[in-house]
GROMACS .gro file of C-alpha atoms in nm:
model
  266
    1UNK     CA    1   0.000   0.000   0.000
    2UNK     CA    2   0.279   0.237   0.089
    3UNK     CA    3   0.461   0.163  -0.236
    4UNK     CA    4   0.153   0.229  -0.446
    5UNK     CA    5   0.100   0.570  -0.284
    6UNK     CA    6   0.449   0.704  -0.359
    7UNK     CA    7   0.380   0.785  -0.726
    8UNK     CA    8   0.065   0.967  -0.621
    9UNK     CA    9   0.253   1.174  -0.362
   10UNK     CA   10   0.522   1.255  -0.615
   11UNK     CA   11   0.263   1.364  -0.872
   12UNK     CA   12   0.078   1.572  -0.613
   13UNK     CA   13   0.402   1.739  -0.503
   14UNK     CA   14   0.500   1.810  -0.865
   15UNK     CA   15   0.164   1.967  -0.944
   16UNK     CA   16   0.184   2.188  -0.633
   17UNK     CA   17   0.532   2.303  -0.731
   18UNK     CA   18   0.414   2.389  -1.080
   19UNK     CA   19   0.123   2.592  -0.941
   20UNK     CA   20   0.353   2.787  -0.708
   21UNK     CA   21   0.610   2.841  -0.985
   22UNK     CA   22   0.339   2.962  -1.222
   23UNK     CA   23   0.223   3.211  -0.961
   24UNK     CA   24   0.576   3.341  -0.912
   25UNK     CA   25   0.633   3.374  -1.286
   26UNK     CA   26   0.302   3.551  -1.332
   27UNK     CA   27   0.391   3.794  -1.053
   28UNK     CA   28   0.730   3.862  -1.209
   29UNK     CA   29   0.582   3.916  -1.554
   30UNK     CA   30   0.289   4.128  -1.440
   31UNK     CA   31   0.499   4.442  -1.490
   32UNK     CA   32   0.697   4.551  -1.794
   33UNK     CA   33   1.065   4.623  -1.707
   34UNK     CA   34   1.053   4.944  -1.913
   35UNK     CA   35   0.705   5.074  -1.832
   36UNK     CA   36   0.477   5.072  -1.529
   37UNK     CA   37   0.146   4.908  -1.615
   38UNK     CA   38  -0.074   5.106  -1.378
   39UNK     CA   39  -0.366   4.862  -1.401
   40UNK     CA   40  -0.137   4.597  -1.249
   41UNK     CA   41   0.025   4.816  -0.986
   42UNK     CA   42   0.035   4.653  -0.642
   43UNK     CA   43   0.175   4.762  -0.308
   44UNK     CA   44   0.482   4.537  -0.354
   45UNK     CA   45   0.601   4.724  -0.663
   46UNK     CA   46   0.980   4.760  -0.646
   47UNK     CA   47   1.063   5.118  -0.748
   48UNK     CA   48   1.440   5.086  -0.705
   49UNK     CA   49   1.450   4.776  -0.927
   50UNK     CA   50   1.243   4.947  -1.195
   51UNK     CA   51   1.439   5.273  -1.194
   52UNK     CA   52   1.786   5.127  -1.129
   53UNK     CA   53   1.887   5.071  -1.495
   54UNK     CA   54   1.732   5.404  -1.597
   55UNK     CA   55   1.924   5.598  -1.332
   56UNK     CA   56   2.248   5.422  -1.430
   57UNK     CA   57   2.194   5.500  -1.799
   58UNK     CA   58   2.108   5.864  -1.720
   59UNK     CA   59   2.428   5.909  -1.518
   60UNK     CA   60   2.632   5.759  -1.803
   61UNK     CA   61   2.478   6.001  -2.052
   62UNK     CA   62   2.520   6.303  -1.825
   63UNK     CA   63   2.890   6.226  -1.776
   64UNK     CA   64   2.954   6.129  -2.138
   65UNK     CA   65   3.202   6.322  -2.352
   66UNK     CA   66   2.969   6.458  -2.621
   67UNK     CA   67   3.263   6.609  -2.814
   68UNK     CA   68   3.384   6.260  -2.904
   69UNK     CA   69   3.044   6.137  -3.026
   70UNK     CA   70   2.928   6.107  -3.385
   71UNK     CA   71   2.588   6.233  -3.503
   72UNK     CA   72   2.415   5.900  -3.436
   73UNK     CA   73   2.543   5.886  -3.079
   74UNK     CA   74   2.452   6.248  -3.014
   75UNK     CA   75   2.102   6.189  -3.148
   76UNK     CA   76   2.061   5.898  -2.905
   77UNK     CA   77   2.176   6.112  -2.613
   78UNK     CA   78   1.934   6.396  -2.687
   79UNK     CA   79   1.643   6.158  -2.752
   80UNK     CA   80   1.690   5.950  -2.437
   81UNK     CA   81   1.477   6.033  -2.132
   82UNK     CA   82   1.677   6.133  -1.825
   83UNK     CA   83   1.594   6.024  -1.470
   84UNK     CA   84   1.725   6.120  -1.127
   85UNK     CA   85   1.714   5.977  -0.777
   86UNK     CA   86   1.670   6.199  -0.469
   87UNK     CA   87   1.676   6.125  -0.099
   88UNK     CA   88   1.349   6.210   0.074
   89UNK     CA   89   1.349   6.329   0.433
   90UNK     CA   90   1.108   6.465   0.691
   91UNK     CA   91   1.164   6.830   0.788
   92UNK     CA   92   1.022   7.053   1.060
   93UNK     CA   93   0.762   7.291   0.912
   94UNK     CA   94   0.839   7.551   1.181
   95UNK     CA   95   0.480   7.671   1.181
   96UNK     CA   96   0.452   7.734   0.806
   97UNK     CA   97   0.208   7.444   0.759
   98UNK     CA   98  -0.091   7.311   0.953
   99UNK     CA   99   0.121   7.007   1.044
  100UNK     CA  100   0.445   6.980   1.240
  101UNK     CA  101   0.641   6.826   0.956
  102UNK     CA  102   0.662   6.792   0.578
  103UNK     CA  103   0.846   6.559   0.341
  104UNK     CA  104   1.080   6.681   0.067
  105UNK     CA  105   1.398   6.598  -0.121
  106UNK     CA  106   1.719   6.684   0.064
  107UNK     CA  107   1.845   6.831  -0.265
  108UNK     CA  108   1.556   7.076  -0.306
  109UNK     CA  109   1.637   7.445  -0.309
  110UNK     CA  110   1.456   7.513   0.019
  111UNK     CA  111   1.597   7.217   0.212
  112UNK     CA  112   1.963   7.194   0.112
  113UNK     CA  113   2.082   7.379   0.421
  114UNK     CA  114   1.825   7.231   0.659
  115UNK     CA  115   1.885   6.942   0.894
  116UNK     CA  116   1.616   6.676   0.843
  117UNK     CA  117   1.429   6.528   1.135
  118UNK     CA  118   1.452   6.185   0.978
  119UNK     CA  119   1.529   6.029   0.640
  120UNK     CA  120   1.223   5.875   0.476
  121UNK     CA  121   1.333   5.708   0.154
  122UNK     CA  122   1.388   5.789  -0.212
  123UNK     CA  123   1.214   5.963  -0.500
  124UNK     CA  124   1.267   5.886  -0.868
  125UNK     CA  125   1.183   6.158  -1.122
  126UNK     CA  126   1.166   6.187  -1.500
  127UNK     CA  127   1.378   6.497  -1.558
  128UNK     CA  128   1.362   6.528  -1.938
  129UNK     CA  129   1.148   6.344  -2.192
  130UNK     CA  130   0.975   6.364  -2.529
  131UNK     CA  131   0.604   6.425  -2.479
  132UNK     CA  132   0.513   6.262  -2.809
  133UNK     CA  133   0.752   5.966  -2.817
  134UNK     CA  134   0.832   5.855  -2.461
  135UNK     CA  135   0.620   5.619  -2.254
  136UNK     CA  136   0.710   5.543  -1.891
  137UNK     CA  137   0.363   5.436  -1.771
  138UNK     CA  138   0.039   5.309  -1.922
  139UNK     CA  139  -0.323   5.309  -1.808
  140UNK     CA  140  -0.604   5.169  -2.021
  141UNK     CA  141  -0.399   5.217  -2.337
  142UNK     CA  142  -0.306   5.578  -2.257
  143UNK     CA  143   0.066   5.651  -2.231
  144UNK     CA  144   0.236   5.881  -1.979
  145UNK     CA  145   0.578   6.021  -2.072
  146UNK     CA  146   0.671   6.142  -1.722
  147UNK     CA  147   0.654   5.962  -1.390
  148UNK     CA  148   0.761   6.044  -1.035
  149UNK     CA  149   0.767   5.763  -0.780
  150UNK     CA  150   0.865   5.740  -0.414
  151UNK     CA  151   0.952   5.457  -0.176
  152UNK     CA  152   1.040   5.441   0.192
  153UNK     CA  153   1.373   5.326   0.336
  154UNK     CA  154   1.260   4.964   0.336
  155UNK     CA  155   1.171   4.978  -0.034
  156UNK     CA  156   0.794   4.990   0.016
  157UNK     CA  157   0.592   5.181  -0.242
  158UNK     CA  158   0.476   5.523  -0.120
  159UNK     CA  159   0.322   5.714  -0.411
  160UNK     CA  160   0.352   5.802  -0.778
  161UNK     CA  161   0.257   6.094  -1.003
  162UNK     CA  162   0.206   6.026  -1.375
  163UNK     CA  163   0.197   6.338  -1.597
  164UNK     CA  164   0.074   6.400  -1.949
  165UNK     CA  165  -0.031   6.690  -2.175
  166UNK     CA  166  -0.324   6.600  -2.400
  167UNK     CA  167  -0.449   6.739  -2.727
  168UNK     CA  168  -0.680   6.443  -2.768
  169UNK     CA  169  -0.964   6.456  -2.515
  170UNK     CA  170  -1.041   6.089  -2.581
  171UNK     CA  171  -0.728   5.998  -2.383
  172UNK     CA  172  -0.853   6.184  -2.078
  173UNK     CA  173  -1.193   6.015  -2.110
  174UNK     CA  174  -1.025   5.673  -2.129
  175UNK     CA  175  -0.844   5.737  -1.801
  176UNK     CA  176  -1.153   5.878  -1.633
  177UNK     CA  177  -1.381   5.595  -1.746
  178UNK     CA  178  -1.134   5.332  -1.630
  179UNK     CA  179  -1.102   5.480  -1.280
  180UNK     CA  180  -1.477   5.539  -1.256
  181UNK     CA  181  -1.559   5.182  -1.354
  182UNK     CA  182  -1.289   5.005  -1.158
  183UNK     CA  183  -1.270   5.184  -0.823
  184UNK     CA  184  -1.491   5.335  -0.553
  185UNK     CA  185  -1.563   5.705  -0.596
  186UNK     CA  186  -1.450   5.949  -0.325
  187UNK     CA  187  -1.632   6.262  -0.219
  188UNK     CA  188  -1.372   6.536  -0.206
  189UNK     CA  189  -1.384   6.882  -0.055
  190UNK     CA  190  -1.242   7.044  -0.362
  191UNK     CA  191  -1.152   7.413  -0.382
  192UNK     CA  192  -1.000   7.381  -0.729
  193UNK     CA  193  -1.317   7.428  -0.932
  194UNK     CA  194  -1.395   7.061  -0.972
  195UNK     CA  195  -1.060   6.979  -1.137
  196UNK     CA  196  -0.974   6.700  -0.893
  197UNK     CA  197  -1.155   6.366  -0.885
  198UNK     CA  198  -1.080   6.079  -0.647
  199UNK     CA  199  -1.126   5.704  -0.614
  200UNK     CA  200  -1.001   5.429  -0.386
  201UNK     CA  201  -0.918   5.059  -0.398
  202UNK     CA  202  -0.819   4.826  -0.116
  203UNK     CA  203  -0.456   4.945  -0.122
  204UNK     CA  204  -0.453   5.282  -0.301
  205UNK     CA  205  -0.604   5.624  -0.341
  206UNK     CA  206  -0.630   5.756  -0.699
  207UNK     CA  207  -0.658   6.127  -0.782
  208UNK     CA  208  -0.702   6.267  -1.131
  209UNK     CA  209  -0.612   6.636  -1.163
  210UNK     CA  210  -0.687   6.835  -1.477
  211UNK     CA  211  -0.590   7.183  -1.597
  212UNK     CA  212  -0.705   7.333  -1.927
  213UNK     CA  213  -0.490   7.579  -2.121
  214UNK     CA  214  -0.458   7.718  -2.471
  215UNK     CA  215  -0.141   7.689  -2.675
  216UNK     CA  216  -0.072   7.938  -2.953
  217UNK     CA  217   0.123   7.833  -3.259
  218UNK     CA  218   0.452   8.020  -3.289
  219UNK     CA  219   0.534   8.144  -3.640
  220UNK     CA  220   0.877   8.065  -3.774
  221UNK     CA  221   1.092   8.332  -3.936
  222UNK     CA  222   0.959   8.439  -4.275
  223UNK     CA  223   0.600   8.322  -4.226
  224UNK     CA  224   0.306   8.552  -4.289
  225UNK     CA  225   0.214   8.705  -3.952
  226UNK     CA  226  -0.104   8.865  -4.083
  227UNK     CA  227  -0.291   8.537  -4.048
  228UNK     CA  228  -0.454   8.458  -3.717
  229UNK     CA  229  -0.234   8.220  -3.512
  230UNK     CA  230  -0.368   7.869  -3.465
  231UNK     CA  231  -0.490   7.798  -3.112
  232UNK     CA  232  -0.476   7.445  -2.969
  233UNK     CA  233  -0.668   7.339  -2.661
  234UNK     CA  234  -0.438   7.152  -2.423
  235UNK     CA  235  -0.530   6.949  -2.115
  236UNK     CA  236  -0.253   6.894  -1.860
  237UNK     CA  237  -0.334   6.598  -1.637
  238UNK     CA  238  -0.170   6.435  -1.340
  239UNK     CA  239  -0.267   6.097  -1.205
  240UNK     CA  240  -0.163   6.054  -0.842
  241UNK     CA  241  -0.163   5.714  -0.674
  242UNK     CA  242  -0.095   5.696  -0.300
  243UNK     CA  243  -0.044   5.380  -0.101
  244UNK     CA  244  -0.283   5.372   0.195
  245UNK     CA  245  -0.001   5.244   0.416
  246UNK     CA  246   0.201   5.552   0.324
  247UNK     CA  247  -0.093   5.780   0.409
  248UNK     CA  248  -0.135   5.608   0.746
  249UNK     CA  249   0.234   5.656   0.823
  250UNK     CA  250   0.228   6.025   0.729
  251UNK     CA  251  -0.084   6.087   0.940
  252UNK     CA  252   0.075   5.921   1.244
  253UNK     CA  253   0.393   6.123   1.203
  254UNK     CA  254   0.196   6.448   1.155
  255UNK     CA  255   0.350   6.501   0.809
  256UNK     CA  256   0.176   6.732   0.563
  257UNK     CA  257  -0.038   6.580   0.287
  258UNK     CA  258  -0.250   6.751   0.018
  259UNK     CA  259  -0.585   6.864   0.160
  260UNK     CA  260  -0.789   6.650  -0.078
  261UNK     CA  261  -0.645   6.324   0.060
  262UNK     CA  262  -0.896   6.182   0.312
  263UNK     CA  263  -0.809   6.013   0.640
  264UNK     CA  264  -0.740   5.640   0.622
  265UNK     CA  265  -0.895   5.411   0.880
  266UNK     CA  266  -0.622   5.233   1.072
   0.00000   0.00000   0.00000
């Protein structure tokens, strides 16, 4: 009886291992190494792993000897998005805010000479990019060329801001419809004329901020200036995603957060 059960146990063990391995592989492949798929974002997202190669490449380009490059190499340099990594720290607000503290980069103009209360983690920022060609994040088929992301000292995701300027209003509607359909709507006390909308999931808060502006076509030298300049309607949007754990930590530490972010139940 014991002998006849061994093949069954081996088969059962093998199947279990395959299931676990499949889960691990799926988790590893759920994110693109070059772009953040925002629909698949989870609280275990590893910001330093994602940005590591990009930061390294940016530093190489910034320290490269452009005088020794040919046209092809120069073209690559100027067309490559540049990223930077900053240290985030908690500073004393000294009465300038309704909270005791605020969080900012130690390299920011207003904090360079200040002594932080405590280091918090790191922030990764898209410094330069091509609005039309670059894609660093995606949501419902809409690309974002610029992305800022922060993590705490233990590597836990804190928040991200994805930015985009739109000439096509359909893109904004795609983002809005996705958030509206997928997540629970938040009632916000909004003083910005209705330009901020909010939603929540189990792990995150989502905020969609919109600003309309008009862009006037600039005539090149020699063009007829008597014609009326073409006006293009532009929508600047920012999608903010905050981890609820991050919000809880900031509330406990009395660190400033944007007014539209609600309290999180502990």
